[in-house]
Short mmCIF file of C-alpha atoms in Angstrom, two decimals:
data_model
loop_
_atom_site.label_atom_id
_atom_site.label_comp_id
_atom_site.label_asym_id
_atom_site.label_seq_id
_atom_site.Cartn_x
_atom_site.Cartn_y
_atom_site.Cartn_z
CA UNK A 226 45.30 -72.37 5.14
CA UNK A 227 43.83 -70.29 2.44
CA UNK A 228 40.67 -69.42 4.72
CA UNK A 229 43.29 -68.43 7.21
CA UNK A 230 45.01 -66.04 5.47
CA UNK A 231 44.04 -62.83 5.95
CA UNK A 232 44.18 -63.73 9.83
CA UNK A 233 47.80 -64.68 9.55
CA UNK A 234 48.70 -61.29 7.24
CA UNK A 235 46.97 -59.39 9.99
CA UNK A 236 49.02 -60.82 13.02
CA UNK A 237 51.92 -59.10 10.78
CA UNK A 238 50.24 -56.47 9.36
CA UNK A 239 47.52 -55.12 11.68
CA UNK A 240 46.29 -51.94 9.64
CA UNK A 241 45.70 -54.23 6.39
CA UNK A 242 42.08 -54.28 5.47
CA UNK A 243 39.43 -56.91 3.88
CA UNK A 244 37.25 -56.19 0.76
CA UNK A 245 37.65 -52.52 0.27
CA UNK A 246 35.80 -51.42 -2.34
CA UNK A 247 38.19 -49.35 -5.06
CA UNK A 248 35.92 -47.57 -6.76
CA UNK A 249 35.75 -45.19 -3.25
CA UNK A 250 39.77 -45.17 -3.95
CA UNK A 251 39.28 -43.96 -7.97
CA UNK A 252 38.51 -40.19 -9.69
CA UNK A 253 36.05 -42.94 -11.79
CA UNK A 254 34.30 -44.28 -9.02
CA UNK A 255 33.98 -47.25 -10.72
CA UNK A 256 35.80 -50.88 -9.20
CA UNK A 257 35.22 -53.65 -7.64
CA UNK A 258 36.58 -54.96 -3.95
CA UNK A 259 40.43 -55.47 -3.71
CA UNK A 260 40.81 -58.78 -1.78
CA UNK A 261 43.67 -57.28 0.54
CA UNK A 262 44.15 -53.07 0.77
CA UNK A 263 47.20 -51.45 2.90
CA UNK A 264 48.02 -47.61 3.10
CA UNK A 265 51.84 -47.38 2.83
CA UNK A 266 52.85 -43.87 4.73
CA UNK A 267 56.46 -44.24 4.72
CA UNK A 268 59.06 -46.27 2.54
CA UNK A 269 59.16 -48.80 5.87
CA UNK A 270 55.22 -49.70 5.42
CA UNK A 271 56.24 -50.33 1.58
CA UNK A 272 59.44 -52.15 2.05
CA UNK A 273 57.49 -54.13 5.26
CA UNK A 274 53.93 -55.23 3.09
CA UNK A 275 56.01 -56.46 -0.13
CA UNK A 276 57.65 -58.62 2.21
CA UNK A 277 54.45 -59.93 3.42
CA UNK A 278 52.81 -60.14 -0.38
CA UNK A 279 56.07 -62.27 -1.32
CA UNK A 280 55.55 -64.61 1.85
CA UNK A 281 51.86 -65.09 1.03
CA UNK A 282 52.42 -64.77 -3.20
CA UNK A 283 49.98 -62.23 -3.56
CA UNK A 284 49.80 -60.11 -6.67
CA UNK A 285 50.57 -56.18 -5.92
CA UNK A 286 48.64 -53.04 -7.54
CA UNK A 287 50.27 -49.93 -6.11
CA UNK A 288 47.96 -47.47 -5.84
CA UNK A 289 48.37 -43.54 -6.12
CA UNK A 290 45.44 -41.04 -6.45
CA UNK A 291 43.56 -43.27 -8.54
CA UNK A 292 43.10 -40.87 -11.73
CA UNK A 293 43.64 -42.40 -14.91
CA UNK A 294 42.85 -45.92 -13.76
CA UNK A 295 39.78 -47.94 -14.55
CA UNK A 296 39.20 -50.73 -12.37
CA UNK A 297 37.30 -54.00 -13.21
CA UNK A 298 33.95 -54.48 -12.03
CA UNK A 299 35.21 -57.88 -9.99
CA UNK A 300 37.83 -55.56 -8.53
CA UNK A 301 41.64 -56.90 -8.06
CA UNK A 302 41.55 -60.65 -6.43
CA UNK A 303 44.97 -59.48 -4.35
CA UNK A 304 46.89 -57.02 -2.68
CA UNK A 305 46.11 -53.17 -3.03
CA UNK A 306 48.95 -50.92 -1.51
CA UNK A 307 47.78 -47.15 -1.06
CA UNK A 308 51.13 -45.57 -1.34
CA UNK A 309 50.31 -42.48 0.84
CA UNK A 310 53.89 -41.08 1.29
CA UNK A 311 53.20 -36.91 2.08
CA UNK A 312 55.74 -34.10 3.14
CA UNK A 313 56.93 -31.18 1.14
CA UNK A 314 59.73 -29.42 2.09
CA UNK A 315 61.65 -26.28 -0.02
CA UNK A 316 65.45 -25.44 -0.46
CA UNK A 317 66.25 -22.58 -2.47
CA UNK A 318 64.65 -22.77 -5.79
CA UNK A 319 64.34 -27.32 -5.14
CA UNK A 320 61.09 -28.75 -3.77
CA UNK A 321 61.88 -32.57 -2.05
CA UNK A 322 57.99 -34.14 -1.83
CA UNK A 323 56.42 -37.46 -0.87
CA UNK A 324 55.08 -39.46 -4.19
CA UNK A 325 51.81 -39.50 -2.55
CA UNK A 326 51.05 -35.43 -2.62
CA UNK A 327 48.14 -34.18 -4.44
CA UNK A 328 48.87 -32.36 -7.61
CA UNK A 329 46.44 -29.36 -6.62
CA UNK A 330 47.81 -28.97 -3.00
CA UNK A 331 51.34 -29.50 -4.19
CA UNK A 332 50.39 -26.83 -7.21
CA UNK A 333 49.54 -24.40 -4.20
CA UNK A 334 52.78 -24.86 -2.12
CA UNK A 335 54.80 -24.09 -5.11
CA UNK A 336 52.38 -21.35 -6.12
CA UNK A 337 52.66 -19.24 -2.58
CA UNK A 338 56.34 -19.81 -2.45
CA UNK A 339 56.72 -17.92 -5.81
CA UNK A 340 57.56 -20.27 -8.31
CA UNK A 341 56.45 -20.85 -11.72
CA UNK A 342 56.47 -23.67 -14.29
CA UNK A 343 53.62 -25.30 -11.97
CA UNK A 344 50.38 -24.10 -12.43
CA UNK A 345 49.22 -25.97 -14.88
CA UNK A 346 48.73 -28.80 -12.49
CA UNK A 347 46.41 -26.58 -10.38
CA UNK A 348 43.32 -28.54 -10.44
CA UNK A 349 44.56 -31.55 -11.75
CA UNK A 350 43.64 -35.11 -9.69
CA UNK A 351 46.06 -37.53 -9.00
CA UNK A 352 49.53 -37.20 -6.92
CA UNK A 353 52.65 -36.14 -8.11
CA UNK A 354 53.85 -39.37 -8.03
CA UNK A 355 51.22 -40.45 -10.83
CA UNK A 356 52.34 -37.60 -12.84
CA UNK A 357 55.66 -38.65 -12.64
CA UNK A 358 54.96 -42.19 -13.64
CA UNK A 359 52.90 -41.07 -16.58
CA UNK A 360 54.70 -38.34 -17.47
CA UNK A 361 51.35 -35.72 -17.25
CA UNK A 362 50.93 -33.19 -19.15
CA UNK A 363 48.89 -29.79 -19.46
CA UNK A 364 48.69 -26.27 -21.63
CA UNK A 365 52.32 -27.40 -23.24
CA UNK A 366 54.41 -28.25 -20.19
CA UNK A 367 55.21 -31.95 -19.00
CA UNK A 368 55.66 -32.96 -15.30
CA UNK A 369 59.09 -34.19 -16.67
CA UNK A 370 60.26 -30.02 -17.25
CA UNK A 371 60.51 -29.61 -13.49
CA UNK A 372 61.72 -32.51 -12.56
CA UNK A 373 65.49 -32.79 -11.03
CA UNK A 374 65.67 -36.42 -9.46
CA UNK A 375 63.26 -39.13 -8.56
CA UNK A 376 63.63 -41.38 -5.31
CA UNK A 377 62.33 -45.08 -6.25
CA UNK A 378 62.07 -48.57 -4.43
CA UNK A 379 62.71 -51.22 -6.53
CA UNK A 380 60.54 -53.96 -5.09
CA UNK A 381 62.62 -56.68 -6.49
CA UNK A 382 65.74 -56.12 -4.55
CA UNK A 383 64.62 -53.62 -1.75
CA UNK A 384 66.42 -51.21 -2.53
CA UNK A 385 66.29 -47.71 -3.11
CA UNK A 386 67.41 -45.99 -6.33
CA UNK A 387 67.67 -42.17 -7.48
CA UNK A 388 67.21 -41.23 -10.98
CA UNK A 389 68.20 -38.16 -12.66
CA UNK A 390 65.98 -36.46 -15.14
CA UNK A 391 67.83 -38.01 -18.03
CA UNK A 392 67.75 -41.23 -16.42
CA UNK A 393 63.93 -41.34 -15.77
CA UNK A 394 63.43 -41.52 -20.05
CA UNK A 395 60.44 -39.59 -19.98
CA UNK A 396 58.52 -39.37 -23.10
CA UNK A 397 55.19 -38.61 -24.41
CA UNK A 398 52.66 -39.93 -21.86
CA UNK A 399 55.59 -42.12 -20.79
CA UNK A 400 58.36 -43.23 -18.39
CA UNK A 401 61.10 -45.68 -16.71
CA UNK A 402 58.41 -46.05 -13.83
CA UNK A 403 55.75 -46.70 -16.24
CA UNK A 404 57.75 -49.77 -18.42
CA UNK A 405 59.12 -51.19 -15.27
CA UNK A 406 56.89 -52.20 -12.88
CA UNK A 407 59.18 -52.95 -9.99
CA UNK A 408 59.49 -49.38 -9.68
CA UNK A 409 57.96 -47.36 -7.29
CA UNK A 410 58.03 -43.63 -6.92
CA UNK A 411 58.59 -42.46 -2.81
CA UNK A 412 59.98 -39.13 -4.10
CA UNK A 413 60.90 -36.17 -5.58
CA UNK A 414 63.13 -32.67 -5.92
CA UNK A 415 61.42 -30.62 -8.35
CA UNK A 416 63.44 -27.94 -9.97
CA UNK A 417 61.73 -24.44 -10.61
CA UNK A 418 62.50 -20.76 -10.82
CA UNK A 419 61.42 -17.80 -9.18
CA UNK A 420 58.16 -16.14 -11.16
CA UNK A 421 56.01 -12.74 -11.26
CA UNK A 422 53.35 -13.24 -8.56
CA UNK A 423 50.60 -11.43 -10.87
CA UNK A 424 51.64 -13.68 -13.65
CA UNK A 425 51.65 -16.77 -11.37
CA UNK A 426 48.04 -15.92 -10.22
CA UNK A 427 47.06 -15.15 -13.83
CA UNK A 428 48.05 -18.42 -15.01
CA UNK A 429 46.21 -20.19 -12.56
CA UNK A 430 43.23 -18.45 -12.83
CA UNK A 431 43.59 -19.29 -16.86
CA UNK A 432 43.93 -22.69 -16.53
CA UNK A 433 41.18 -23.18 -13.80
CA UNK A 434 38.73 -21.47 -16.10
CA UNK A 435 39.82 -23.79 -18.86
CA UNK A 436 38.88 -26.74 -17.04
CA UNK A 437 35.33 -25.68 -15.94
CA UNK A 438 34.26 -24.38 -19.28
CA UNK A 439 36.13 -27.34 -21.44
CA UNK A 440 36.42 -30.45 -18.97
CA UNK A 441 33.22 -32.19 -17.72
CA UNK A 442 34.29 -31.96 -13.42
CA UNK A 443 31.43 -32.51 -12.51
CA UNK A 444 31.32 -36.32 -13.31
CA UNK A 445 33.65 -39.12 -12.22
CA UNK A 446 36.26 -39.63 -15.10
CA UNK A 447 40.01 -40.69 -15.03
CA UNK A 448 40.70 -37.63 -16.81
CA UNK A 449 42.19 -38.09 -20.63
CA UNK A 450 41.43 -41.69 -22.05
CA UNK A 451 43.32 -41.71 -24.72
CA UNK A 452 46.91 -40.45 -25.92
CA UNK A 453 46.70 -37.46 -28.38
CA UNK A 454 48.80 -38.84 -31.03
CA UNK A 455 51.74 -37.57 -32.34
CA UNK A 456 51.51 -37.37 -35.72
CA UNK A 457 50.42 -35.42 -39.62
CA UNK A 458 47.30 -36.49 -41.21
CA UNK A 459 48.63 -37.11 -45.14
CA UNK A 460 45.80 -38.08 -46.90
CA UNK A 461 44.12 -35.58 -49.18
CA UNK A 462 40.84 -37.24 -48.87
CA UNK A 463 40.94 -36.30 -45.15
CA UNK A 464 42.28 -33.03 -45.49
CA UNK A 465 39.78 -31.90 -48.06
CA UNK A 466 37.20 -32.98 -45.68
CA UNK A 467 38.75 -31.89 -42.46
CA UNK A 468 40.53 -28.45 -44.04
CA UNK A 469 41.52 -27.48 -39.95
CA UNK A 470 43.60 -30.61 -40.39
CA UNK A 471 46.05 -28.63 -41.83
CA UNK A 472 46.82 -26.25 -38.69
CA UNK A 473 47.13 -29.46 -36.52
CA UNK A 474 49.47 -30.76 -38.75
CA UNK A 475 51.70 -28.16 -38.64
CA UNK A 476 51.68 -28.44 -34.10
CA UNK A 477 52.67 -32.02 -34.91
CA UNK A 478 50.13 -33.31 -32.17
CA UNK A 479 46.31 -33.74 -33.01
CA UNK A 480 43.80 -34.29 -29.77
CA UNK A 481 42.44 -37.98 -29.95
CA UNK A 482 38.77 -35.95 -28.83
CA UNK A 483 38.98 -34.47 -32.24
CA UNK A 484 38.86 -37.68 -34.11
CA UNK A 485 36.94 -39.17 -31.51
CA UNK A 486 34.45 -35.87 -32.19
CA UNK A 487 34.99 -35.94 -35.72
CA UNK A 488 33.49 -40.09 -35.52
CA UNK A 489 30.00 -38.55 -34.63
CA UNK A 490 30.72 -39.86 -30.39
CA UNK A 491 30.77 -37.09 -28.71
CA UNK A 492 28.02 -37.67 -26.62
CA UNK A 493 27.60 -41.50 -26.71
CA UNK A 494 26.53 -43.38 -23.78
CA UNK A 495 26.48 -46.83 -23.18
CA UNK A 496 25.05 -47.96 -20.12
CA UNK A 497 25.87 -45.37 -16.93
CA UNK A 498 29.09 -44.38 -19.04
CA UNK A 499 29.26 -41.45 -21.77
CA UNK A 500 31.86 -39.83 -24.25
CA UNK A 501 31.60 -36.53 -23.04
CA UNK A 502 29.50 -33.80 -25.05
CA UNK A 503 32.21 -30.99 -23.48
CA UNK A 504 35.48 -33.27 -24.63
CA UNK A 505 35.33 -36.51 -26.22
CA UNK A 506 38.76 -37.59 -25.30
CA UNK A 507 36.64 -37.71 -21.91
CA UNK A 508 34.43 -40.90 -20.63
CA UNK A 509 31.99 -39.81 -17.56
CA UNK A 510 30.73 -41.88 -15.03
CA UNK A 511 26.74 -40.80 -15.29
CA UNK A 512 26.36 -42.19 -11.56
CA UNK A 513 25.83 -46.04 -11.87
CA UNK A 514 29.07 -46.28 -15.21
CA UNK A 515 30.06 -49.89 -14.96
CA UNK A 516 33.65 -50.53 -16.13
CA UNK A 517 32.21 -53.01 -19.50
CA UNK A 518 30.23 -49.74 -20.22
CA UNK A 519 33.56 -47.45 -20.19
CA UNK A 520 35.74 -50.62 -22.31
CA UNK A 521 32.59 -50.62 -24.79
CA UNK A 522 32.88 -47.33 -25.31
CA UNK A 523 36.53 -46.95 -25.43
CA UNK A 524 36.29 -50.00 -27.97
CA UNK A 525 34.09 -48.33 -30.12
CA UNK A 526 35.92 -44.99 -30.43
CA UNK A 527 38.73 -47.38 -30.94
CA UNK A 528 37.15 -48.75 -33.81
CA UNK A 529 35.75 -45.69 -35.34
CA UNK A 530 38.48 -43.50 -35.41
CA UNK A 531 40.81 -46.55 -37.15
CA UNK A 532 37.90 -46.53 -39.93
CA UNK A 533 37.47 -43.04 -40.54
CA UNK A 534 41.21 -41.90 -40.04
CA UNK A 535 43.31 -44.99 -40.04
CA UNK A 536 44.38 -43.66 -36.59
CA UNK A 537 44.88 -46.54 -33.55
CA UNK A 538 44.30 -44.38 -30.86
CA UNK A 539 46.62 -45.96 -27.39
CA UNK A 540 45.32 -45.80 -24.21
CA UNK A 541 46.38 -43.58 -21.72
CA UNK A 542 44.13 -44.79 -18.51
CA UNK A 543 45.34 -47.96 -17.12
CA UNK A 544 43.02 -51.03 -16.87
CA UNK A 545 43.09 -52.75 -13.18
CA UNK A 546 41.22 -56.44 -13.24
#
């Protein structure tokens, strides 16, 4: 039977593919084949393949636009679902849009129709439906400030549930969707007011100019590796040394790329991977990156920043294997 199969899923499921590679599917483009792979375009596909993973007892990785995820060099040994649910639609000052928009297209739409409170995700990968999950975050506003309600299939029952803001506990880096797996984002109605159009464009231009002279685009990367942690650095030793310390403290929230800087890494490479000379809270893919050479490096930040600041630095890209 086992040989069999993927014949028998595809006399249900016709469009389900064989050994897709994922690192074609990740902003890393690093990853092994996915044994199974499915594009979901509508909550039917989604609702229709968990049925078929169940019958079959395949393990499920739902897959958005494959920014801060680092796949596993064997790949994922079961089912992949692309969840490529699009649309975007505007009522008043409420945008309703599929899970599986891009955050730089969806940026746009919002953009041209005159709202603000967006543009920071101009140029950002990923959908919006990764943003939500993570709750993402860029030049001081959180996905979570626009958010009004968020459509979500819980693939345990089948069923569809909304969530308010409140109800979506969105916290640093951090959500329902994200500590409950069966979750998973179709939807959602943004919130946003009307802005200045000048302004608007100004801000956009701002933040796209940020990127290209501070982010390393032009290498693979899943974007921020690691969580800036919330916290003030106490010990005098430390803020002797480090006297700019004393201005982060007082934010509340130091960038893990300054201790991660600070360690003597930026710049590191380890095989194909590097910690990147523009931002060290970066790891680039220098063409060939295995995902050992990103862990080893993320391990060894890990372990440098704990013994120079007594910091554990968590993890903000997921780990696929």
């Amino acid at each position: 039977m086992k040989n069999n199969i993927f014949t028998e899923i595809k006399k249900e499921l016709p469009e389900i593919q064989k050994d897709i590679l994922l690192k074609e599917y990740t902003t890393f483009k690093i990853g092994g084949p996915a044994k199974y792979f499915f594009v979901a375009k509508n909550k039917e596909d989604l609702i229709k393949v968990i049925e078929i993973s169940r019958k079959f007892k395949l393990p499920v990785f739902i897959l958005g636009g494959g920014s801060n995820i680092l796949v596993s060099d064997k790949g994922f040994n079961g089912l992949v679902i692309k969840l490529q649910i699009l649309g975007t639609e505007i009522n008043e000052n409420k945008i309703y849009t599929g899970a599986g928009v891009m955050l730089p297209k969806l940026a746009n739409i919002i953009s041209k129709n005159g709202f603000t409170g967006f543009e920071w995700a101009t140029g950002v990968p990923g959908t919006i439906g990764g943003a939500i999950y993570g709750n993402a975050q860029a030049f001081g506003t959180k996905v979570s400030d626009a958010i009004d309600s968020v459509e979500a299939l819980d693939i345990k029952t089948l069923k569809t549930k909304y969530f308010s803001k409140e109800q979506c506990k969105f916290v640093l880096k951090n959500s329902i969707f994200k500590k409950n797996k069966d979750l998973v984002i179709l939807s959602v109605a943004l919130k946003l007011e009307k802005g200045d159009e000048k302004e608007i464009k100004e801000k956009i231009h701002k933040f796209l100019k940020h990127r290209k002279n501070c982010h390393p685009i032009s290498f693979p990367s899943a974007g921020s590796v690691f969580v800036n942690p919330e916290i003030k650095i106490k010990n005098k030793k430390l803020l002797e040394k480090y006297p700019e310390l004393n201005e982060l403290n007082k934010i509340g929230v130091i960038p893990s790329g300054y201790f991660i800087e600070k360690s003597g890494l930026k710049g590191k490479k380890i095989g194909g991977a590097q910690i990147s000379e523009k931002h060290a809270n970066f790891i680039i893919n220098l063409g060939n990156a295995k995902a050992k050479d990103v862990l080893a490096l993320m391990n060894l930040a890990q372990k440098k920043v704990k013994e120079n600041f007594n910091i554990n630095l968590e993890t903000e890209i997921q780990i696929i294997k």
